[in-house]
Short mmCIF file of N, CA and C in Angstrom, two decimals:
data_model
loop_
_atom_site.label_atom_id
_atom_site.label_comp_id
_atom_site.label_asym_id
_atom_site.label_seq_id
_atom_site.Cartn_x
_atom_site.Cartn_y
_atom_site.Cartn_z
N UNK A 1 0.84 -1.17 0.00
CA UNK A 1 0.00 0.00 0.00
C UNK A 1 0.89 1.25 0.00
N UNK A 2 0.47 2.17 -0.47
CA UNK A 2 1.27 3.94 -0.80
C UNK A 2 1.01 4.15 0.14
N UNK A 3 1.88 4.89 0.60
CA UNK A 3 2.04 6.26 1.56
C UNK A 3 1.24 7.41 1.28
N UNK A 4 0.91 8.27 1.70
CA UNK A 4 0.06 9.65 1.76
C UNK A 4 0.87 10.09 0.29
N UNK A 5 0.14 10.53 -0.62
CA UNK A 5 0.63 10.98 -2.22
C UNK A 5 1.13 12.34 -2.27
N UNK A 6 1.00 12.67 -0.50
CA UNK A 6 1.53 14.32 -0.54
C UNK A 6 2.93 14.45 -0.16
N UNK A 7 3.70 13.16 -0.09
CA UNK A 7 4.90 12.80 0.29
C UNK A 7 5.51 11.76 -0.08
N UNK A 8 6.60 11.67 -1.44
CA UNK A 8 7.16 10.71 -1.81
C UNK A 8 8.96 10.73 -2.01
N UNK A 9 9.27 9.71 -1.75
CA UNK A 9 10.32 9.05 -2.00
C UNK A 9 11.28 8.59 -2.90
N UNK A 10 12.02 9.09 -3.77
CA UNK A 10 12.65 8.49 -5.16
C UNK A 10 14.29 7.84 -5.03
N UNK A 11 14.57 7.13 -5.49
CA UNK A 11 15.84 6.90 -5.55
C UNK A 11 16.33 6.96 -7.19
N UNK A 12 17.59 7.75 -7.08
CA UNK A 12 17.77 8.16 -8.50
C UNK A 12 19.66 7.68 -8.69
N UNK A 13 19.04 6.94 -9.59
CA UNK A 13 21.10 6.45 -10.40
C UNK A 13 21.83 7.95 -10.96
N UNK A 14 22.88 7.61 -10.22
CA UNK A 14 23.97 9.19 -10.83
C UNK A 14 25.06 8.27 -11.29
N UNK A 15 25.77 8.49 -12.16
CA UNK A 15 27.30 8.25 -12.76
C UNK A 15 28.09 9.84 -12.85
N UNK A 16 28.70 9.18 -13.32
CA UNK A 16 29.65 10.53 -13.81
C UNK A 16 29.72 10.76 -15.76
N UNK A 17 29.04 9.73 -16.43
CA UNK A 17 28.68 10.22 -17.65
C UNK A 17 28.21 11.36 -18.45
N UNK A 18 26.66 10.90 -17.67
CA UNK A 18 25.25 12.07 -18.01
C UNK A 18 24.94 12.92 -17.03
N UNK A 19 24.55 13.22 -17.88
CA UNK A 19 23.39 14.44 -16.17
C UNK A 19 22.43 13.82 -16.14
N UNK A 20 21.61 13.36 -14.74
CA UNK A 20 20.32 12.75 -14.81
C UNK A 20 19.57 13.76 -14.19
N UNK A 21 18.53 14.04 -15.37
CA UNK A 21 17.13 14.61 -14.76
C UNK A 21 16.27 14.45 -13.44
N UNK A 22 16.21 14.95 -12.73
CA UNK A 22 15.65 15.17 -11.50
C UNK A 22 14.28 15.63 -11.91
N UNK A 23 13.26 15.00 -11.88
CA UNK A 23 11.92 15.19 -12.81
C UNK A 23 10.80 14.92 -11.50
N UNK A 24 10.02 16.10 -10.91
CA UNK A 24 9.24 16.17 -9.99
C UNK A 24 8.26 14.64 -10.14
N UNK A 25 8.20 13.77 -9.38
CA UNK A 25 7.23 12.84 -8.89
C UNK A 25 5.60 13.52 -8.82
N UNK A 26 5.24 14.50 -7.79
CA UNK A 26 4.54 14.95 -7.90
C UNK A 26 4.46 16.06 -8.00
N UNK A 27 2.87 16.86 -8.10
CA UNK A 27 2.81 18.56 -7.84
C UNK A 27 3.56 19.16 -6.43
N UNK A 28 4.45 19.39 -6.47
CA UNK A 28 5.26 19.92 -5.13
C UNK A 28 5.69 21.30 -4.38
N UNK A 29 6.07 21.51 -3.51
CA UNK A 29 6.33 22.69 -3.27
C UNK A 29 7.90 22.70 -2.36
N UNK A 30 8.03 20.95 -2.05
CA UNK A 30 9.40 21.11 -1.44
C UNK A 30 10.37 20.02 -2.33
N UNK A 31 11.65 20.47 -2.67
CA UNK A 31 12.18 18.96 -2.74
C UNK A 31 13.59 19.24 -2.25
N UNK A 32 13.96 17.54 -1.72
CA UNK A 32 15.07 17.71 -1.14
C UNK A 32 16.43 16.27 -1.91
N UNK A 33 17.13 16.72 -1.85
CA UNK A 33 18.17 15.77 -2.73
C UNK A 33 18.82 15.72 -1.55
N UNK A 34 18.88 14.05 -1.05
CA UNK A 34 20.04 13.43 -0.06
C UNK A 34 21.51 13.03 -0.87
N UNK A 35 22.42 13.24 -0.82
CA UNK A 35 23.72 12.35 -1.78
C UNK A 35 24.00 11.22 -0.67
N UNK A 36 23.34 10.09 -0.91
CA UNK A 36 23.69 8.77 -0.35
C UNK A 36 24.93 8.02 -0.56
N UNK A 37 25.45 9.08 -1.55
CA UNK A 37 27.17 8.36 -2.07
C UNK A 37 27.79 9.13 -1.23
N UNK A 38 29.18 8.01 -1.74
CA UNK A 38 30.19 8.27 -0.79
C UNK A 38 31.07 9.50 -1.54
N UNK A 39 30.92 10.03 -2.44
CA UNK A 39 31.31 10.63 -3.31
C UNK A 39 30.35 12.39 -3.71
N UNK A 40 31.44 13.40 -3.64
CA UNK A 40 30.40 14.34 -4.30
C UNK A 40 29.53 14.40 -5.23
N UNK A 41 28.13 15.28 -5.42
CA UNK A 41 27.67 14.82 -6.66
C UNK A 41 27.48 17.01 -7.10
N UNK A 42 27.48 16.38 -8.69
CA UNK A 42 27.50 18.15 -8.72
C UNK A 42 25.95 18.16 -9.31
N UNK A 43 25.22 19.33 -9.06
CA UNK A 43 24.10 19.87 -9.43
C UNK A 43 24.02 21.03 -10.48
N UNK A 44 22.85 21.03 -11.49
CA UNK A 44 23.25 21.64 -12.39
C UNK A 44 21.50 22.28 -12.88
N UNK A 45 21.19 23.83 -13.06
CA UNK A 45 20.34 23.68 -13.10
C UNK A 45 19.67 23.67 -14.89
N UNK A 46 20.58 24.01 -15.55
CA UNK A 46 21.13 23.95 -17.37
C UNK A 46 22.28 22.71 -17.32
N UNK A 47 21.60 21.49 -17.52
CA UNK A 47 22.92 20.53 -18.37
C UNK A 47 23.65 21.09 -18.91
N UNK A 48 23.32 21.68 -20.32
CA UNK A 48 24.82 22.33 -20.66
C UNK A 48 25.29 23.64 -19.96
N UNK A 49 24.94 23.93 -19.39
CA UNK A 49 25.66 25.71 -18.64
C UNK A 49 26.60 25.25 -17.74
N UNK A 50 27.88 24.85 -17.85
CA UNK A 50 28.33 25.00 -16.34
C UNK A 50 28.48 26.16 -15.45
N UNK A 51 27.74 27.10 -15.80
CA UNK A 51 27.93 28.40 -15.15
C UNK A 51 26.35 28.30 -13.93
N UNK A 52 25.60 26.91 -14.08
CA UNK A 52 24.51 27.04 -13.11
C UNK A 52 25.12 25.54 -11.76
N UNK A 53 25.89 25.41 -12.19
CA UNK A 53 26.64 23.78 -11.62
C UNK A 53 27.05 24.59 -9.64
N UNK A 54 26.81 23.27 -9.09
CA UNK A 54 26.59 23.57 -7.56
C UNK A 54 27.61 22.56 -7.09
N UNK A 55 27.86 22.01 -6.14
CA UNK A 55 27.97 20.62 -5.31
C UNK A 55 27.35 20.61 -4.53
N UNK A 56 26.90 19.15 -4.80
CA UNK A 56 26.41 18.62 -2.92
C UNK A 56 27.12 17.52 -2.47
N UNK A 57 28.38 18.06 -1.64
CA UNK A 57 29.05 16.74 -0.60
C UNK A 57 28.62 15.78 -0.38
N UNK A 58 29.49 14.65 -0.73
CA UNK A 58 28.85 13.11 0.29
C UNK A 58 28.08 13.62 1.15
N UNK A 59 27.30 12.87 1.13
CA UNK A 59 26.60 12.25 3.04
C UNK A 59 25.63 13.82 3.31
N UNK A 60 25.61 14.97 1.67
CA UNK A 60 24.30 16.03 2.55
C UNK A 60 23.73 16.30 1.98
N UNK A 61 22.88 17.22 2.27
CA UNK A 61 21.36 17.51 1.63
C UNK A 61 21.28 18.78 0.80
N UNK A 62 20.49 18.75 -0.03
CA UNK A 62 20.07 20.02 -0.81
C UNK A 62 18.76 20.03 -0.51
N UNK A 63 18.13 21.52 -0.29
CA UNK A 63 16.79 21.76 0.20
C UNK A 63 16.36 22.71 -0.77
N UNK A 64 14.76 22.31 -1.69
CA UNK A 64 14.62 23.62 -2.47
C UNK A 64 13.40 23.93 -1.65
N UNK A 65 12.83 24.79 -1.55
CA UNK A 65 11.28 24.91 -0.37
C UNK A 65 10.69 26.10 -1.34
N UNK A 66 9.51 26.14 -1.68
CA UNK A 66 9.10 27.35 -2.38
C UNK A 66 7.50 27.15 -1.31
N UNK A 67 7.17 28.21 -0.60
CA UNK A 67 5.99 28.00 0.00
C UNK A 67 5.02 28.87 -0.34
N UNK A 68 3.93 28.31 -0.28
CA UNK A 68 2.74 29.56 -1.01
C UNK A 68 3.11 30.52 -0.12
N UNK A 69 2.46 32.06 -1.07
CA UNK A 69 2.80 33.03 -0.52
C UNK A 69 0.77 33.85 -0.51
N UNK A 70 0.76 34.96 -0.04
CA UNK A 70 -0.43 35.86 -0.14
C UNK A 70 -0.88 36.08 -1.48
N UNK A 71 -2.13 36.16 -1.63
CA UNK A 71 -3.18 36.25 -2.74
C UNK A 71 -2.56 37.24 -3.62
N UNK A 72 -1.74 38.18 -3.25
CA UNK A 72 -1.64 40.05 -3.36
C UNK A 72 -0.40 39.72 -4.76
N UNK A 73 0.52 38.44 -4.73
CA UNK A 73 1.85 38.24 -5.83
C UNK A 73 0.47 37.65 -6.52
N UNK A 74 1.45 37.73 -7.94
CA UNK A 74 0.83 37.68 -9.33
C UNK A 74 0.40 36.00 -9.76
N UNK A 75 0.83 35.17 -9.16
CA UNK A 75 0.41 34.02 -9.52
C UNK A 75 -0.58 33.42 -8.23
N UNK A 76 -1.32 34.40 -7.50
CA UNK A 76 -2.22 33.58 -6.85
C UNK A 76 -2.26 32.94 -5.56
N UNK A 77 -1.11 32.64 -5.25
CA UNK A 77 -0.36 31.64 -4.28
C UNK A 77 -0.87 30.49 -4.18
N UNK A 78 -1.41 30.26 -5.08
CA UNK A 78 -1.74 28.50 -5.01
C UNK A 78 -1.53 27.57 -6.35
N UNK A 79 -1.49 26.53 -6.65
CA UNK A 79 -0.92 26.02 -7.00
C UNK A 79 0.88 24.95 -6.54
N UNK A 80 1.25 24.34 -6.88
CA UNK A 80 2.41 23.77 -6.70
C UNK A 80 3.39 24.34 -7.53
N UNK A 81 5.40 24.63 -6.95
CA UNK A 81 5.78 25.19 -7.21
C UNK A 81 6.39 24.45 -8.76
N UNK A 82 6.69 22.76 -8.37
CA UNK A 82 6.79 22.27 -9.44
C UNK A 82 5.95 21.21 -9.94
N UNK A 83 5.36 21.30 -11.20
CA UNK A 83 4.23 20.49 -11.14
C UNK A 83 5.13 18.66 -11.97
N UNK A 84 4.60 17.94 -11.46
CA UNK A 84 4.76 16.62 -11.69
C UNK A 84 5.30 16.59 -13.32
N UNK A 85 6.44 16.05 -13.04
CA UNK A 85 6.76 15.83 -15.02
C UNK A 85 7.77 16.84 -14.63
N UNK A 86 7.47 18.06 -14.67
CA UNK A 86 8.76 18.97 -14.32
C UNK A 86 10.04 18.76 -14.35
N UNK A 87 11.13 19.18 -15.11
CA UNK A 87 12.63 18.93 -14.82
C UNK A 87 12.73 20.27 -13.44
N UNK A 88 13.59 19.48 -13.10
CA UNK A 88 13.84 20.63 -11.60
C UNK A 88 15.40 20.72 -11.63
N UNK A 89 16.17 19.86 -11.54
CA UNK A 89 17.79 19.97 -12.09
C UNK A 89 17.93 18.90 -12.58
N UNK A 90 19.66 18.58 -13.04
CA UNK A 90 20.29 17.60 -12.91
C UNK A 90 21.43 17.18 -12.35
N UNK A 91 21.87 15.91 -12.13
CA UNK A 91 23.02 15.85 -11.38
C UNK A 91 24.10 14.53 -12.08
N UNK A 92 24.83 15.08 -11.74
CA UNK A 92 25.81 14.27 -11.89
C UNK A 92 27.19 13.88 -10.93
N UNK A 93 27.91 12.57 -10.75
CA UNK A 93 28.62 12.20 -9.61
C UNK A 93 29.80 12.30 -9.79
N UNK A 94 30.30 12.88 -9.24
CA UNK A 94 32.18 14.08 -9.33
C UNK A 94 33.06 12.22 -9.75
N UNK A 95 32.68 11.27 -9.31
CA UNK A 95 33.24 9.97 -9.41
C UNK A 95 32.52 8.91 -8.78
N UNK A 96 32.87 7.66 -9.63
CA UNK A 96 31.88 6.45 -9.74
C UNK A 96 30.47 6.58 -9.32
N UNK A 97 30.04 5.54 -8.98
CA UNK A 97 28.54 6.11 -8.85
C UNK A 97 27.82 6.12 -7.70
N UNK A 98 26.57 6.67 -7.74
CA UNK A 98 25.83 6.51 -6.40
C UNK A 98 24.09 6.88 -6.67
N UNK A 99 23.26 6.55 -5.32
CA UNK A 99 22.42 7.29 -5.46
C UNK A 99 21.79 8.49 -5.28
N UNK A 100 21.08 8.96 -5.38
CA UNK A 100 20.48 9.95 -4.85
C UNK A 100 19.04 10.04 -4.15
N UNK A 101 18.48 10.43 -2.88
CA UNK A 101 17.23 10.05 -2.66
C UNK A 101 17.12 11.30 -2.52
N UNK A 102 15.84 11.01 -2.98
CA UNK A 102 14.87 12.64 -3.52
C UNK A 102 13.58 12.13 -2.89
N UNK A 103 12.93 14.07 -2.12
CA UNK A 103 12.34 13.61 -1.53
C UNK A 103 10.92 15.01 -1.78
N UNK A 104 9.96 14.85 -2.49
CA UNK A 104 9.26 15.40 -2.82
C UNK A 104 7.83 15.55 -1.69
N UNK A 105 7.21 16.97 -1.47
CA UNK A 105 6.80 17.18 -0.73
C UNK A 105 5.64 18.52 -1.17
N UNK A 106 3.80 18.19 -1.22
CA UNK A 106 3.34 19.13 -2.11
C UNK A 106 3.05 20.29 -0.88
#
């Protein structure tokens, strides 16, 4: 049986080849990338730009949080920040491989 659909769980393959798409699970408003490797992984929010490229250290977290805001901003404040299907970044692993657990939150 699923868990509450307002909170899910992904595990995502990184190499050091490709960039893998980080593609929202659901309509969300939080997501968080654990690096479960033992190894850095770099974040990227343009595959090809390395001018948007981040790290996230072994063993920590990346937090994106976008929370509704007041009626008064231009989009309403409702809705989800990324809707399901969504590319949100990509990542790739500084060396050999690992996973990544991603953790989506609407």
């Amino acid at each position: 049986m699923a868990s509450n659909p307002n909170y899910v769980k992904k595990q995502l393959a990184v190499d050091t080849v490709s960039w893998t798409a980080i593609i929202a699970a659901i309509d969300c408003m939080a997501v968080a990338i654990k690096n479960s490797a033992l190894v850095d992984l770099r974040i990227r929010t343009d595959s090809s730009d390395a001018t948007t490229q981040d790290t996230i250290p072994a063993g920590s977290l990346e937090t994106i949080v976008a929370p509704r805001h007041d009626s008064g901003v231009q989009d309403g404040g409702s809705g989800a920040r990324f809707l399901a299907g969504d590319t949100i970044a990509y990542l790739q692993a500084a060396s050999g491989t690992g996973p990544a657990l991603l953790t989506f939150v609407r």
